[in-house]
CSV table of C-alpha atoms in Angstrom, one decimal:
chain,number,residue,atom,x,y,z
A,1,UNK,CA,66.9,27.1,-29.3
A,2,UNK,CA,63.7,29.7,-29.3
A,3,UNK,CA,61.6,26.2,-28.9
A,4,UNK,CA,63.3,24.6,-26.6
A,5,UNK,CA,62.4,27.8,-24.2
A,6,UNK,CA,58.8,28.3,-25.3
A,7,UNK,CA,58.6,24.4,-24.0
A,8,UNK,CA,59.5,25.5,-20.8
A,9,UNK,CA,57.5,28.8,-20.7
A,10,UNK,CA,54.4,26.3,-21.4
A,11,UNK,CA,55.5,24.0,-18.6
A,12,UNK,CA,56.1,26.8,-16.1
A,13,UNK,CA,52.4,27.9,-16.9
A,14,UNK,CA,50.9,25.1,-16.0
A,15,UNK,CA,52.5,25.1,-11.8
A,16,UNK,CA,52.7,28.5,-11.8
A,17,UNK,CA,50.9,29.9,-9.0
A,18,UNK,CA,48.0,32.3,-9.1
A,19,UNK,CA,48.8,35.2,-6.9
A,20,UNK,CA,44.9,36.3,-4.5
A,21,UNK,CA,43.8,40.4,-5.1
A,22,UNK,CA,43.2,41.7,-2.0
A,23,UNK,CA,38.7,41.8,-1.8
A,24,UNK,CA,38.7,39.3,-4.6
A,25,UNK,CA,37.9,35.0,-3.8
A,26,UNK,CA,39.5,32.2,-4.7
A,27,UNK,CA,38.6,30.6,-7.2
A,28,UNK,CA,37.4,27.6,-7.2
A,29,UNK,CA,38.7,25.0,-8.5
A,30,UNK,CA,38.5,23.5,-12.0
A,31,UNK,CA,38.0,20.0,-11.0
A,32,UNK,CA,35.6,21.3,-7.5
A,33,UNK,CA,32.1,19.3,-7.7
A,34,UNK,CA,28.6,21.2,-6.8
A,35,UNK,CA,27.3,19.8,-3.7
A,36,UNK,CA,24.3,22.2,-3.4
A,37,UNK,CA,20.6,20.7,-3.3
A,38,UNK,CA,17.1,21.8,-3.6
A,39,UNK,CA,14.4,19.6,-2.3
A,40,UNK,CA,11.0,19.0,-2.6
A,41,UNK,CA,7.4,18.4,-1.7
A,42,UNK,CA,5.8,15.2,-2.9
A,43,UNK,CA,1.8,15.3,-3.2
A,44,UNK,CA,-0.2,12.9,-3.3
A,45,UNK,CA,-3.5,14.2,-4.4
A,46,UNK,CA,-6.1,11.3,-3.2
A,47,UNK,CA,-5.4,10.2,0.2
A,48,UNK,CA,-8.4,8.4,1.7
A,49,UNK,CA,-8.5,10.7,4.6
A,50,UNK,CA,-9.6,14.7,2.3
A,51,UNK,CA,-11.3,12.3,-0.6
A,52,UNK,CA,-14.6,13.5,-0.6
A,53,UNK,CA,-16.7,9.8,-0.3
A,54,UNK,CA,-19.9,11.9,-0.5
A,55,UNK,CA,-20.7,10.2,-3.9
A,56,UNK,CA,-19.8,6.6,-2.7
A,57,UNK,CA,-21.1,3.9,-0.5
A,58,UNK,CA,-19.8,3.7,2.8
A,59,UNK,CA,-19.8,2.0,6.5
A,60,UNK,CA,-20.5,4.1,9.3
A,61,UNK,CA,-16.9,4.8,9.8
A,62,UNK,CA,-17.0,6.3,6.1
A,63,UNK,CA,-14.9,3.2,4.7
A,64,UNK,CA,-15.4,2.5,0.5
A,65,UNK,CA,-16.1,-1.2,-0.2
A,66,UNK,CA,-12.2,-1.5,-1.8
A,67,UNK,CA,-10.6,0.0,1.3
A,68,UNK,CA,-12.3,-2.1,4.0
A,69,UNK,CA,-11.7,-5.0,1.3
A,70,UNK,CA,-7.7,-3.9,1.3
A,71,UNK,CA,-7.8,-4.3,5.1
A,72,UNK,CA,-9.3,-7.7,5.0
A,73,UNK,CA,-5.7,-8.1,3.7
A,74,UNK,CA,-3.5,-6.4,5.6
A,75,UNK,CA,-0.9,-8.0,8.4
A,76,UNK,CA,-2.4,-6.5,11.5
A,77,UNK,CA,-4.5,-8.7,12.9
A,78,UNK,CA,-6.2,-6.4,14.6
A,79,UNK,CA,-6.7,-4.4,11.1
A,80,UNK,CA,-8.1,-7.8,9.8
A,81,UNK,CA,-10.5,-7.3,12.1
A,82,UNK,CA,-11.6,-4.3,11.5
A,83,UNK,CA,-12.0,-4.6,7.7
A,84,UNK,CA,-14.7,-7.9,8.5
A,85,UNK,CA,-16.4,-5.7,10.7
A,86,UNK,CA,-16.3,-2.5,8.6
A,87,UNK,CA,-17.8,-4.9,5.4
A,88,UNK,CA,-20.6,-6.5,8.3
A,89,UNK,CA,-21.6,-2.9,8.6
A,90,UNK,CA,-21.7,-2.0,4.7
A,91,UNK,CA,-23.8,-4.5,4.1
A,92,UNK,CA,-26.3,-4.1,6.5
A,93,UNK,CA,-26.0,-0.4,6.1
A,94,UNK,CA,-25.9,-0.9,1.7
A,95,UNK,CA,-28.2,-4.8,1.3
A,96,UNK,CA,-28.0,-4.1,-2.8
A,97,UNK,CA,-24.3,-3.4,-3.1
A,98,UNK,CA,-23.9,-7.1,-1.4
A,99,UNK,CA,-25.2,-8.7,-4.9
A,100,UNK,CA,-23.7,-6.5,-7.2
A,101,UNK,CA,-20.0,-6.6,-5.3
A,102,UNK,CA,-20.8,-10.4,-3.9
A,103,UNK,CA,-17.7,-11.6,-6.4
A,104,UNK,CA,-15.1,-9.6,-4.6
A,105,UNK,CA,-16.3,-10.1,-1.0
A,106,UNK,CA,-16.6,-13.2,-1.0
A,107,UNK,CA,-12.8,-13.8,-2.7
A,108,UNK,CA,-11.5,-11.3,-0.1
A,109,UNK,CA,-13.6,-12.7,2.8
A,110,UNK,CA,-13.6,-16.5,2.4
A,111,UNK,CA,-9.3,-17.1,2.3
A,112,UNK,CA,-9.5,-15.9,6.1
A,113,UNK,CA,-11.3,-19.0,7.1
A,114,UNK,CA,-7.7,-20.1,7.6
A,115,UNK,CA,-6.5,-16.7,9.3
A,116,UNK,CA,-4.2,-17.9,12.2
A,117,UNK,CA,-6.1,-15.6,14.3
A,118,UNK,CA,-9.1,-17.2,16.6
A,119,UNK,CA,-10.5,-13.6,16.7
A,120,UNK,CA,-11.2,-13.4,12.6
A,121,UNK,CA,-12.3,-16.3,12.2
A,122,UNK,CA,-14.8,-15.8,15.4
A,123,UNK,CA,-15.7,-11.8,13.5
A,124,UNK,CA,-15.7,-13.8,10.2
A,125,UNK,CA,-18.6,-16.2,10.8
A,126,UNK,CA,-20.5,-13.1,12.3
A,127,UNK,CA,-19.8,-11.5,9.2
A,128,UNK,CA,-21.0,-15.0,7.4
A,129,UNK,CA,-24.1,-15.2,9.7
A,130,UNK,CA,-25.1,-11.4,8.1
A,131,UNK,CA,-24.5,-12.0,4.8
A,132,UNK,CA,-25.3,-15.9,4.1
A,133,UNK,CA,-29.1,-15.4,5.0
A,134,UNK,CA,-29.6,-12.5,2.7
A,135,UNK,CA,-28.4,-14.3,-0.2
A,136,UNK,CA,-29.8,-17.6,-2.0
A,137,UNK,CA,-27.9,-20.4,-2.9
A,138,UNK,CA,-28.2,-20.2,-7.0
A,139,UNK,CA,-26.2,-16.6,-6.1
A,140,UNK,CA,-23.1,-18.3,-4.1
A,141,UNK,CA,-23.3,-21.4,-6.6
A,142,UNK,CA,-20.1,-20.1,-8.9
A,143,UNK,CA,-18.4,-19.7,-5.2
A,144,UNK,CA,-18.4,-22.5,-3.8
A,145,UNK,CA,-15.5,-24.5,-4.9
A,146,UNK,CA,-13.8,-21.5,-4.0
A,147,UNK,CA,-15.0,-22.1,-0.1
A,148,UNK,CA,-15.3,-25.8,-0.2
A,149,UNK,CA,-11.3,-25.3,-1.1
A,150,UNK,CA,-10.5,-23.5,1.8
A,151,UNK,CA,-13.1,-25.2,4.7
A,152,UNK,CA,-11.0,-28.4,3.8
A,153,UNK,CA,-7.4,-26.8,3.9
A,154,UNK,CA,-8.8,-25.4,6.9
A,155,UNK,CA,-10.1,-28.5,8.4
A,156,UNK,CA,-7.0,-30.5,7.5
A,157,UNK,CA,-4.7,-27.5,9.1
A,158,UNK,CA,-1.8,-28.4,11.3
A,159,UNK,CA,-3.0,-25.8,13.7
A,160,UNK,CA,-5.7,-27.1,16.2
A,161,UNK,CA,-7.2,-24.3,16.5
A,162,UNK,CA,-8.1,-23.4,12.9
A,163,UNK,CA,-9.6,-27.0,12.6
């Protein structure tokens, strides 16, 4: 018989109501979830606005060649057009950099031959009228297949404006 009373006591402990003391807070439930959180800031160390570009070659609007080439791949028509104009300005200010960085400049700009916007293609033509007289044919020889491929693509393009 004593065993049965011990089992009843253990069962009674599980369902026993806890009496609150005066002035004391209610204890959290055993299955309570902690919902507190803390927020932290993300700090970007090298943003182009705050970066010191005095040691780098820049155009008159303080854009580096890397930034200008990135603008040529931008989805916005206005940004691509500004990138070409900035590249033209960059080449006029630093003619020696044209020969040093000819590969990336040609590869990024030749893709714009088949751009859907006429303003971008017009700006590209202005860039080529500045750049091409400065270069010798042997310097452009490695890029001829790429330029021919994009020119042929433009000549057979479905859009009449690009043709």
